[in-house]
Coordinates of N, CA and C in Angstrom, one line a residue:
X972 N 14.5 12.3 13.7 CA 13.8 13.5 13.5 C 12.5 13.3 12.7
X973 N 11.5 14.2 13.0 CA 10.2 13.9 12.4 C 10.7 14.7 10.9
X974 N 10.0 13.5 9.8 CA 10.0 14.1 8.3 C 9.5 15.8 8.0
X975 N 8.4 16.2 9.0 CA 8.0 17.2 8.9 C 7.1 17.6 9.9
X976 N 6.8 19.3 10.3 CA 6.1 19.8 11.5 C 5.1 19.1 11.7
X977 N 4.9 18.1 12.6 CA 3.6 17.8 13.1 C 3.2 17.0 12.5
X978 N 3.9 16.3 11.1 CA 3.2 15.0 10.5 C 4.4 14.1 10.8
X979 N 3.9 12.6 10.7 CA 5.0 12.1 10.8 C 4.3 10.8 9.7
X980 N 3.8 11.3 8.6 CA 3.8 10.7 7.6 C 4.9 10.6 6.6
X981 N 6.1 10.1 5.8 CA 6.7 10.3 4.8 C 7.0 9.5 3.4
X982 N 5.4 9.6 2.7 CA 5.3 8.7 1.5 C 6.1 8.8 0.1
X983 N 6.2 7.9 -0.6 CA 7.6 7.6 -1.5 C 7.0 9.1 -2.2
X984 N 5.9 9.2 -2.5 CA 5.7 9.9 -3.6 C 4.2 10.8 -3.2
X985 N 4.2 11.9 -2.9 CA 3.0 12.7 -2.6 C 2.2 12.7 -3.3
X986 N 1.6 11.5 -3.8 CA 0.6 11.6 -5.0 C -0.3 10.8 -4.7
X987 N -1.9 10.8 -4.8 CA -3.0 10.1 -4.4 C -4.0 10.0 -5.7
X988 N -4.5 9.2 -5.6 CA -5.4 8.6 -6.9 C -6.9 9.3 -6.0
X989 N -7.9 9.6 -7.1 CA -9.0 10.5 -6.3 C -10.0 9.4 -6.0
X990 N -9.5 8.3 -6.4 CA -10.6 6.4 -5.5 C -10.3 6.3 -4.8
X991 N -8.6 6.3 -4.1 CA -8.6 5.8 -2.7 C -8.6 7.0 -1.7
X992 N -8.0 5.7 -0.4 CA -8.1 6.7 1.0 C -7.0 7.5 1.0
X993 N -7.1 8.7 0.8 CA -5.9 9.6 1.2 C -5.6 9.8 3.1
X994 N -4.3 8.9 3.7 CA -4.4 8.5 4.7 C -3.2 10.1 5.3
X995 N -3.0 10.2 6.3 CA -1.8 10.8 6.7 C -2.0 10.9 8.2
X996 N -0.7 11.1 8.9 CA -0.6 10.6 10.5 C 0.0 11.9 10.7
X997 N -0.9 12.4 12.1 CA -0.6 13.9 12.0 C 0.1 13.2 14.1
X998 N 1.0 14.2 14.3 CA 1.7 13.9 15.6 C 2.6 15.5 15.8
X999 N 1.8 15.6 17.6 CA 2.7 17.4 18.2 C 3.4 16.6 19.3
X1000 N 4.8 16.8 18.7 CA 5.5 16.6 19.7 C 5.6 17.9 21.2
X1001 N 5.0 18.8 20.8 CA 5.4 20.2 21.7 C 3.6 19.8 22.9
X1002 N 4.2 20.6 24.0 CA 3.0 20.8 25.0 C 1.6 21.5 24.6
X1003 N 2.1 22.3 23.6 CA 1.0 23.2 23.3 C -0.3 22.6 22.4
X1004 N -1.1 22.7 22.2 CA -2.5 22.3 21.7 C -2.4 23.0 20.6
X1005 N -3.0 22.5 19.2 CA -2.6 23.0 17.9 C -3.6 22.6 16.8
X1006 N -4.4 23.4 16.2 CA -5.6 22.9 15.3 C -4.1 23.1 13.7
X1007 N -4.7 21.7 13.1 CA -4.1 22.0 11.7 C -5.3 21.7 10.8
X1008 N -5.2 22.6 9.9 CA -6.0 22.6 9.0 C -5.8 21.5 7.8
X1009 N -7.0 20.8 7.0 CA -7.0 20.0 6.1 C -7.6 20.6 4.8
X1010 N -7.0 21.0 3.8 CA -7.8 21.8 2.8 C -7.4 21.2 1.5
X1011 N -8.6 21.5 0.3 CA -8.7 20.9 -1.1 C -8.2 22.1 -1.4
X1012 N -7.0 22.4 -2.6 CA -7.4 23.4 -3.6 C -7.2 23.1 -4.7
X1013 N -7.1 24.2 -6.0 CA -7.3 24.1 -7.2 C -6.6 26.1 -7.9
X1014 N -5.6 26.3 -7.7 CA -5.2 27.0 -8.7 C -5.6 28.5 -6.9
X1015 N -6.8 29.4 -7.0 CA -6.7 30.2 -6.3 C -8.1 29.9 -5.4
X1016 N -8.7 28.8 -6.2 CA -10.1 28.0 -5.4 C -9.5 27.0 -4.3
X1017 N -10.2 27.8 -2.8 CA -10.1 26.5 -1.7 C -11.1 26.1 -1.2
X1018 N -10.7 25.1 -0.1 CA -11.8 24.4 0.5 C -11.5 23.7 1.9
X1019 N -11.6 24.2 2.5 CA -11.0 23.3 4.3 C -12.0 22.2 4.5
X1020 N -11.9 21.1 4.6 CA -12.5 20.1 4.9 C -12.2 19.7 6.3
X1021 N -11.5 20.0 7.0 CA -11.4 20.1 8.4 C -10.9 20.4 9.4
X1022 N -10.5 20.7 10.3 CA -9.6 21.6 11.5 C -9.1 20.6 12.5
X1023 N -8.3 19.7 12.5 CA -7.5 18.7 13.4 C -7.3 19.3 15.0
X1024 N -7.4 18.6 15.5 CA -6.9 19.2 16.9 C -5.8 18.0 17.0
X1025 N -4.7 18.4 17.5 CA -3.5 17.9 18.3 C -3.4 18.1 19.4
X1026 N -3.1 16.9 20.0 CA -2.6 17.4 21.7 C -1.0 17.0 21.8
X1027 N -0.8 17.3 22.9 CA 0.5 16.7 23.2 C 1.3 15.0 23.2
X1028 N 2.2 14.7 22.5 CA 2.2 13.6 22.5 C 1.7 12.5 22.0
X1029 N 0.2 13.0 21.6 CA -0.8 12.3 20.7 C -0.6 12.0 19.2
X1030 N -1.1 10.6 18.6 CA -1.0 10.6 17.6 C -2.3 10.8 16.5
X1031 N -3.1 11.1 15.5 CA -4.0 11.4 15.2 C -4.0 10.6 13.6
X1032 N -4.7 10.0 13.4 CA -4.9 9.7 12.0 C -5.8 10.1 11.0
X1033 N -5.5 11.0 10.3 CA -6.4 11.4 9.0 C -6.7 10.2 8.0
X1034 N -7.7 10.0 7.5 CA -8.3 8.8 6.5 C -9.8 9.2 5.6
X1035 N -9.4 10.1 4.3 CA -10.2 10.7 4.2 C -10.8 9.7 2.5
X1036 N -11.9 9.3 2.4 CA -12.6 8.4 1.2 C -13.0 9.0 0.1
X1037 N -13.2 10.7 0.5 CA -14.5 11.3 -0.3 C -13.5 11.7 -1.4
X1038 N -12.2 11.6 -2.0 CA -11.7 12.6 -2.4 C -12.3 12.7 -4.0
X1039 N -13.3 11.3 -4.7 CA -14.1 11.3 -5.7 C -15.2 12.2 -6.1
X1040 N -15.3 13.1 -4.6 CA -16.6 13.6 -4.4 C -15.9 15.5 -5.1
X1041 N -14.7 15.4 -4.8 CA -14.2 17.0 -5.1 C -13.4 16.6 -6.6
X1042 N -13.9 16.5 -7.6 CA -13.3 16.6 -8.7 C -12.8 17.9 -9.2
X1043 N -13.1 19.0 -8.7 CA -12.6 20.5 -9.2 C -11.3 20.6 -8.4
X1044 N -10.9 19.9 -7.4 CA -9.7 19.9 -6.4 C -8.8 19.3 -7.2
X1045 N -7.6 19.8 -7.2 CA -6.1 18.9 -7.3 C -5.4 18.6 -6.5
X1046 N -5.5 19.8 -5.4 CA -3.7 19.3 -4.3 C -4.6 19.4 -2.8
X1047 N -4.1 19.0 -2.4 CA -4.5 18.5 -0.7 C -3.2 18.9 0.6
X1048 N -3.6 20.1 0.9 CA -2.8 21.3 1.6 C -3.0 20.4 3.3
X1049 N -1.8 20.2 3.8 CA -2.4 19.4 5.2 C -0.6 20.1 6.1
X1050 N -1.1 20.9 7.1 CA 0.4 21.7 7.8 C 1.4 22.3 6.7
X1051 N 2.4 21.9 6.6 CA 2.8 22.2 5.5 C 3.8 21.6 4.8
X1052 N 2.3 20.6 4.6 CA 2.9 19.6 2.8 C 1.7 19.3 2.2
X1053 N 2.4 19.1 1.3 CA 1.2 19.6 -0.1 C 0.9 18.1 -1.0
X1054 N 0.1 17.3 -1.0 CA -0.7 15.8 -1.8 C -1.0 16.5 -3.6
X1055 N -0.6 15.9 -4.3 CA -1.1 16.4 -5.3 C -2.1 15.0 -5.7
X1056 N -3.6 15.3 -5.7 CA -4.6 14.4 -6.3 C -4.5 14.2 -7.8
X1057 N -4.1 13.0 -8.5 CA -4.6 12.5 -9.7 C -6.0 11.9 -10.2
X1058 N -5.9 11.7 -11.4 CA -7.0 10.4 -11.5 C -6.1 10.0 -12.4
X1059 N -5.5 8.5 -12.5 CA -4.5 7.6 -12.8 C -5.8 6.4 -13.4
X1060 N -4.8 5.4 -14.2 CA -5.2 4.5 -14.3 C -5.0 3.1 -13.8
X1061 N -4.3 3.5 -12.5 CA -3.5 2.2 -11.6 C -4.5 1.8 -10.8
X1062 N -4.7 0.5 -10.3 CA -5.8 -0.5 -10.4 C -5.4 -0.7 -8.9
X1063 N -3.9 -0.5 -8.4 CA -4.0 -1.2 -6.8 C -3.2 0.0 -6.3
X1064 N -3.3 0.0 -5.0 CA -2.7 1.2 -4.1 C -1.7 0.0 -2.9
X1065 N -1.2 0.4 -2.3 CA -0.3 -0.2 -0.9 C -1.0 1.2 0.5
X1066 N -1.6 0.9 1.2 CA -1.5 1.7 2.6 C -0.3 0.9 3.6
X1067 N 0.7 1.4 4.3 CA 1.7 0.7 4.8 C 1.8 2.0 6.1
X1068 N 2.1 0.9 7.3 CA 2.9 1.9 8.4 C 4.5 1.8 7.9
X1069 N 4.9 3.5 8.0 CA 6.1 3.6 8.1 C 6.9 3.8 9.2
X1070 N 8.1 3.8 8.8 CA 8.8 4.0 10.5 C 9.2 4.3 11.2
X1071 N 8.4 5.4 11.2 CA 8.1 6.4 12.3 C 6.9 6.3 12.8
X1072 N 6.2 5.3 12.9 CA 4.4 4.9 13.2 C 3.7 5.5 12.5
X1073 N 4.1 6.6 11.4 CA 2.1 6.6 11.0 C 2.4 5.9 9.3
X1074 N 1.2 6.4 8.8 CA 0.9 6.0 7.7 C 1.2 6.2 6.4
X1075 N 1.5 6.0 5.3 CA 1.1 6.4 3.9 C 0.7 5.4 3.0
X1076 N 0.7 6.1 2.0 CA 0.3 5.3 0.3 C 1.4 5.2 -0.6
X1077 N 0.7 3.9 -1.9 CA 1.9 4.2 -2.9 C 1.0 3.9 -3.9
X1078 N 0.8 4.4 -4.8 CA 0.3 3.9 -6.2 C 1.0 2.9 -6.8
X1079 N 0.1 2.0 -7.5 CA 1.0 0.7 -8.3 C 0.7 1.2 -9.4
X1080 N 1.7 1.9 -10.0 CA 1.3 2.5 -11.4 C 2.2 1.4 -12.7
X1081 N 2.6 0.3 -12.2 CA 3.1 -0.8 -13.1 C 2.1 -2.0 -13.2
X1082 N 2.6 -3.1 -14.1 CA 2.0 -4.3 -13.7 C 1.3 -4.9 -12.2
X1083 N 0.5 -5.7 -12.3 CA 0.6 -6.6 -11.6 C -0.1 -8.3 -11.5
X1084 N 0.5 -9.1 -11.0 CA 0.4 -10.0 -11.6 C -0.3 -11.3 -10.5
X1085 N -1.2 -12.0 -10.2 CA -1.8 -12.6 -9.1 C -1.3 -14.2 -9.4
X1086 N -0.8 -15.0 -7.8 CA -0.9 -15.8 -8.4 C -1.3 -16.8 -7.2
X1087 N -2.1 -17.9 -7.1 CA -2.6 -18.6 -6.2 C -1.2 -19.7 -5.4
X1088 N -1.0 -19.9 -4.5 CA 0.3 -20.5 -4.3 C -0.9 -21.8 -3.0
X1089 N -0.5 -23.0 -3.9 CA -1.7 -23.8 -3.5 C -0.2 -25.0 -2.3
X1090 N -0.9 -25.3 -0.6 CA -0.4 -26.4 0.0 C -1.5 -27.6 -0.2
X1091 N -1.0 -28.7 -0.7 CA -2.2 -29.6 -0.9 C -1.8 -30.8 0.5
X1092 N -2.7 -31.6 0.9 CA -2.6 -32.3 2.1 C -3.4 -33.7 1.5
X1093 N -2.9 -34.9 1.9 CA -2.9 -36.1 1.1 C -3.0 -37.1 2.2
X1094 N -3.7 -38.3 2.0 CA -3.9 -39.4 2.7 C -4.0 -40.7 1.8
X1095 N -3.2 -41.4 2.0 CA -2.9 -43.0 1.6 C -4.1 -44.3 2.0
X1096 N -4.4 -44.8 1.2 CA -5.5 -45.7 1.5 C -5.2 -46.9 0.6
X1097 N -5.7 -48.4 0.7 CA -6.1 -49.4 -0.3 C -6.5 -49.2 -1.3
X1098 N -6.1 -49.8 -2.2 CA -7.0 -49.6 -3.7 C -6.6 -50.8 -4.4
X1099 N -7.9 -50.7 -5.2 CA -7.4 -51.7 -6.3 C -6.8 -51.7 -7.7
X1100 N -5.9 -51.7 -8.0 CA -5.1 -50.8 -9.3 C -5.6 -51.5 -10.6
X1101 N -7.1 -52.3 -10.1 CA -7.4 -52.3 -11.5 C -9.1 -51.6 -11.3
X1102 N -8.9 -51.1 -10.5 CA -10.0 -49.8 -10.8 C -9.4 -48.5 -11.0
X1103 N -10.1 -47.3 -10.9 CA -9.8 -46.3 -11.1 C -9.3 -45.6 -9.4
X1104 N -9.4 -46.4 -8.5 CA -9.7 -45.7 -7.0 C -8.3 -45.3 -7.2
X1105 N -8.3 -44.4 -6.1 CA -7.0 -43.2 -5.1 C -6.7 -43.7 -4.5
X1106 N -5.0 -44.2 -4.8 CA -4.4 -44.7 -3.3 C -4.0 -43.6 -2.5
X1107 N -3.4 -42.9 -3.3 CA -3.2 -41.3 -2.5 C -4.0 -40.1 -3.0
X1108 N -4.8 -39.7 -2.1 CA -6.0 -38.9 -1.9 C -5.9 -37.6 -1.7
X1109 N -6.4 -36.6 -2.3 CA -6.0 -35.2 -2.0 C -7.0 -34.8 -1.2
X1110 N -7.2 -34.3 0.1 CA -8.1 -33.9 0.8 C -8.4 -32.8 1.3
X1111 N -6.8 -31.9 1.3 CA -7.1 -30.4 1.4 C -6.2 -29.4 0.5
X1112 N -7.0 -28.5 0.1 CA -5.8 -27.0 -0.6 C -5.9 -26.4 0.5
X1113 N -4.7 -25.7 0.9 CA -4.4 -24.5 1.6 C -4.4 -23.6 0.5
X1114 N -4.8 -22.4 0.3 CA -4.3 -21.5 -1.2 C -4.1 -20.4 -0.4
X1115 N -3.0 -19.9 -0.8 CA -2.3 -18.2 -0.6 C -2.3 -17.3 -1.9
X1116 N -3.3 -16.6 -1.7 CA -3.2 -15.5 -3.2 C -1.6 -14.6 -2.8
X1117 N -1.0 -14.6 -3.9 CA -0.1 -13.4 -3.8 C -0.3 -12.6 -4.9
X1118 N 0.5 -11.8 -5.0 CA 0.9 -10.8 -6.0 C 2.2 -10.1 -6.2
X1119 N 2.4 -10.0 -7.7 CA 4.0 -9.1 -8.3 C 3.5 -8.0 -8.7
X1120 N 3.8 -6.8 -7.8 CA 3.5 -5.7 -8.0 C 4.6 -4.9 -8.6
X1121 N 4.4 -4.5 -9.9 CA 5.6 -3.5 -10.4 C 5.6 -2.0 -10.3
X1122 N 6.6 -1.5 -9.8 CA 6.2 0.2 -9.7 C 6.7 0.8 -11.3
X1123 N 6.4 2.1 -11.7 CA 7.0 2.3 -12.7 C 8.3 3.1 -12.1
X1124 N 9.1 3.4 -13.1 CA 10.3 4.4 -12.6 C 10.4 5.4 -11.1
X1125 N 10.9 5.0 -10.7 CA 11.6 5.8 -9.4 C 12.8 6.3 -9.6
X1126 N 12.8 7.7 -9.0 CA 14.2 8.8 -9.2 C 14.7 8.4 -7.7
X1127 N 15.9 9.2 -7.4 CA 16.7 8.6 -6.3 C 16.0 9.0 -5.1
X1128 N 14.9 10.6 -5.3 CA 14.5 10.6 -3.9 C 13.7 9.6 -3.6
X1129 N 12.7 9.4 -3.9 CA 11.7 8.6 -3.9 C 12.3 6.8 -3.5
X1130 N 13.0 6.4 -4.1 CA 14.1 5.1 -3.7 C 14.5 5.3 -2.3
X1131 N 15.3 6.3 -1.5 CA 15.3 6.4 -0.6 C 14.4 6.2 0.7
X1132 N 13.3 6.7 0.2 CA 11.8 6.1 1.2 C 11.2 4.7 0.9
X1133 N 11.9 3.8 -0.1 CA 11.4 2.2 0.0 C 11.0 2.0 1.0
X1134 N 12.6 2.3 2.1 CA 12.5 1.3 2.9 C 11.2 1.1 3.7
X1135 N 10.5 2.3 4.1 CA 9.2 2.7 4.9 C 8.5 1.5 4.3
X1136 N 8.2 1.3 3.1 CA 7.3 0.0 2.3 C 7.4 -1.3 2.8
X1137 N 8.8 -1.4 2.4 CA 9.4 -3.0 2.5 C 9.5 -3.7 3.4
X1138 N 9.9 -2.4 4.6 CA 10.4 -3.2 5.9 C 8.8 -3.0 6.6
X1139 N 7.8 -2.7 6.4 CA 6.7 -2.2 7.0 C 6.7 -3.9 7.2
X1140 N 5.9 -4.0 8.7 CA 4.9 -5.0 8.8 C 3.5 -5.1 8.9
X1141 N 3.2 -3.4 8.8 CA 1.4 -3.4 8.3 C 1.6 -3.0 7.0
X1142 N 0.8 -3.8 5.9 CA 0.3 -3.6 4.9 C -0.9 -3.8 4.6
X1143 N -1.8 -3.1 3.7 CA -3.3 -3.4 2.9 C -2.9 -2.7 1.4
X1144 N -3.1 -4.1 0.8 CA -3.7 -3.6 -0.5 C -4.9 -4.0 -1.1
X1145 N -5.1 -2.5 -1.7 CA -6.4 -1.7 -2.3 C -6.7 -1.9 -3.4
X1146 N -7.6 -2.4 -4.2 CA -7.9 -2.6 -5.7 C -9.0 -1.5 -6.0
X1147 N -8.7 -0.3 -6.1 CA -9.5 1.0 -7.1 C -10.6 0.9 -7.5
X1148 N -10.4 -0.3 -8.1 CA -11.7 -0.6 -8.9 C -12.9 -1.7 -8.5
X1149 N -12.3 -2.3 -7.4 CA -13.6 -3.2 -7.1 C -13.9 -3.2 -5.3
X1150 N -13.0 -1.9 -5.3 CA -12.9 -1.6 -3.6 C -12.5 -2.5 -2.8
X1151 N -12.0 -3.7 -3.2 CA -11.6 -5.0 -2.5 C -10.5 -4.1 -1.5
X1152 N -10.3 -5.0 -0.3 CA -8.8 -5.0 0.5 C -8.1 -6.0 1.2
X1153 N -7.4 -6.0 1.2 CA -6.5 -7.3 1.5 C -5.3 -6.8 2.4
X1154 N -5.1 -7.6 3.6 CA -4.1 -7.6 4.5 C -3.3 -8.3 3.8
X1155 N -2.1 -8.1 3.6 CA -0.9 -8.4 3.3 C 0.6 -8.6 4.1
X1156 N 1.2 -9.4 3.7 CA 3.0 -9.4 4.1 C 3.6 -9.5 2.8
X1157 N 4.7 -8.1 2.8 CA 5.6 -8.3 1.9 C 6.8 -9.6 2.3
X1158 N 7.3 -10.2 0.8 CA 7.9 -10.8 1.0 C 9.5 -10.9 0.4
X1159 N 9.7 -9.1 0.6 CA 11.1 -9.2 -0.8 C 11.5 -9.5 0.7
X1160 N 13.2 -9.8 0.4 CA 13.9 -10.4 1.7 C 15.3 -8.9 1.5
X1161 N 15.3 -7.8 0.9 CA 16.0 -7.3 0.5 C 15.5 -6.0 0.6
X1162 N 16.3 -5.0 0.4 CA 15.5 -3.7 0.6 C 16.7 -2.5 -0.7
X1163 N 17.0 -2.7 -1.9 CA 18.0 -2.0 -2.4 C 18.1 -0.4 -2.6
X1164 N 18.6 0.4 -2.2 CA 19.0 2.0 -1.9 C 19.7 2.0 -3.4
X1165 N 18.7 2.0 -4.6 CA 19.6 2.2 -5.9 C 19.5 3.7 -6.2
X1166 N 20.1 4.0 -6.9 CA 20.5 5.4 -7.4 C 21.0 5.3 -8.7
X1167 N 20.3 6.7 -9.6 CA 20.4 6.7 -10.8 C 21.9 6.3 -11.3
X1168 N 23.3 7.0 -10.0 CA 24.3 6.9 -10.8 C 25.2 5.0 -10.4
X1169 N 24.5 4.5 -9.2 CA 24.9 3.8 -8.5 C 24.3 2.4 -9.8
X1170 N 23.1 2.4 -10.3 CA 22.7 1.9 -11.4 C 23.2 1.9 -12.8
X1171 N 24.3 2.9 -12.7 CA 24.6 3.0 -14.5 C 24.3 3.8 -15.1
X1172 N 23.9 4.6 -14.3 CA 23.1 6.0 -15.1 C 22.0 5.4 -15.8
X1173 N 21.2 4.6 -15.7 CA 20.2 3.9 -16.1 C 19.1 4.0 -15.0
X1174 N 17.7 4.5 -15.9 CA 16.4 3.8 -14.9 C 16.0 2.8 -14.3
X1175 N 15.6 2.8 -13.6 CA 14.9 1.5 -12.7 C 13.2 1.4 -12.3
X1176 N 13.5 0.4 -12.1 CA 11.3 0.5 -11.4 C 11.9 -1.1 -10.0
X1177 N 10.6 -0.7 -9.3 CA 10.9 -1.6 -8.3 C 9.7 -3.1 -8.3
X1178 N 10.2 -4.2 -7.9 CA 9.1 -5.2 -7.7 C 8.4 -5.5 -6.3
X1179 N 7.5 -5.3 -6.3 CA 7.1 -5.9 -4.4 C 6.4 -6.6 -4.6
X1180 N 6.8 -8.1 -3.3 CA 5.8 -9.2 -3.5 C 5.2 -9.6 -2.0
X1181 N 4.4 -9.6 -2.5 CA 3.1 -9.7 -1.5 C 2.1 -10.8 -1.7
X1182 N 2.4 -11.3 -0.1 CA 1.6 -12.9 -0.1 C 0.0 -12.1 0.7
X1183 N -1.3 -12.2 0.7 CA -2.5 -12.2 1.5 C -2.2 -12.7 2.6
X1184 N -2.3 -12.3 3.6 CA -2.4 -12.8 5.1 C -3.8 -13.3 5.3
X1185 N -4.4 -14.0 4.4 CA -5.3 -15.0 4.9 C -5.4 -15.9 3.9
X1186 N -5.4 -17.2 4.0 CA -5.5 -18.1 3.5 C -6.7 -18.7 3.0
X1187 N -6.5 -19.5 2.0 CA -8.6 -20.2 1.4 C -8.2 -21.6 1.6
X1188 N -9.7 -22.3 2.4 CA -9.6 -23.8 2.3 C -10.0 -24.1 1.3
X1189 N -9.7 -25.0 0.5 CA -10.8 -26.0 -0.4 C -10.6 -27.6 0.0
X1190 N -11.5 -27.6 0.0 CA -11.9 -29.4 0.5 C -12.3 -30.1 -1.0

């Protein structure tokens, strides 16, 4: 079953930072043709930013950049579910297909931590060991940037939609602040369905690790 009428977006947490792309995957499963409306509000102030058309069977992707540009806006009204806009001080975002094909976001409102994961490649040669020469020669780095992304606290609903994250095989992550993007593979090998009481009646936060799906030469 679709998460909701006509979207088949379902992100851990309906919350968007006003730097990134606020993404959402709109889909009519019915024959009938259907405009949905896209609108900013703010308390009893609105704003339609645009009128979607649906067809049948079709999928449609909303991906909207500007939302820096509406700072009097807070929530982002789209069929009927409701984005509430922040301005956060979290530095990277996740865009991921979920599993139902379309899209969402997650804020990395914890740590995160970069780290270069270097293959070096080597060749054996003559030398004379009363010089300084290389008998074994380093001739190539392969380097894979990754990263340890920490979430902060998650309640049980929000845990329940990991999996859309984890098990996704499209990822990009977004750095807020220097607009960078990076194709990604997660690489937890695990997907855990924890719950407040299943935990100990204790909090939790989650780790995601993510290698860059492109590699750097150095010679």
């Amino acid at each position: 079953d679709l998460p909701y009428l006509n979207i088949i977006s379902d992100p851990i947490r309906k919350v968007v930072d006003r730097r990134q792309f606020f993404v959402c995957s709109l889909y009519n499963p019915t024959a009938l043709y259907k405009n949905i409306e896209y609108s900013l509000t703010n308390g009893e102030k609105s704003l339609t930013k645009n009128s979607i058309a649906t067809n049948h069977k079709k999928q449609s992707l909303l991906i909207d950049g500007t939302l820096r540009n509406f700072k009097e806006y807070d929530k982002i009204n789209l069929a009927n579910v409701t984005y509430d806009i922040i301005d956060s001080c979290a530095e990277w975002c996740l865009y991921y297909s979920n599993a139902y094909g379309g899209w969402d976001s997650l804020l990395v409102n914890g740590n995160v931590k970069k780290t270069d994961k270097i293959n070096s490649q080597y060749y054996k040669q003559s030398y004379d060991n009363r010089t300084y020469q290389f008998g074994n020669t380093k001739y190539l780095n392969t380097i894979t940037p990754s990263y340890v992304l920490y979430t902060d606290y998650f309640n049980d609903d929000e845990q329940s939609r990991l999996h859309h994250l984890l098990e996704s095989t499209e990822v990009y992550l977004h750095n807020l602040n220097t607009n960078e993007f990076l194709p990604v593979n997660i690489t937890n090998s695990s997907c855990e369905y924890t719950t407040f009481t299943n935990n100990g009646k204790k909090k939790w936060y989650n780790t995601i690790n993510v290698d860059v799906a492109q590699e750097k030469l150095r010679k």
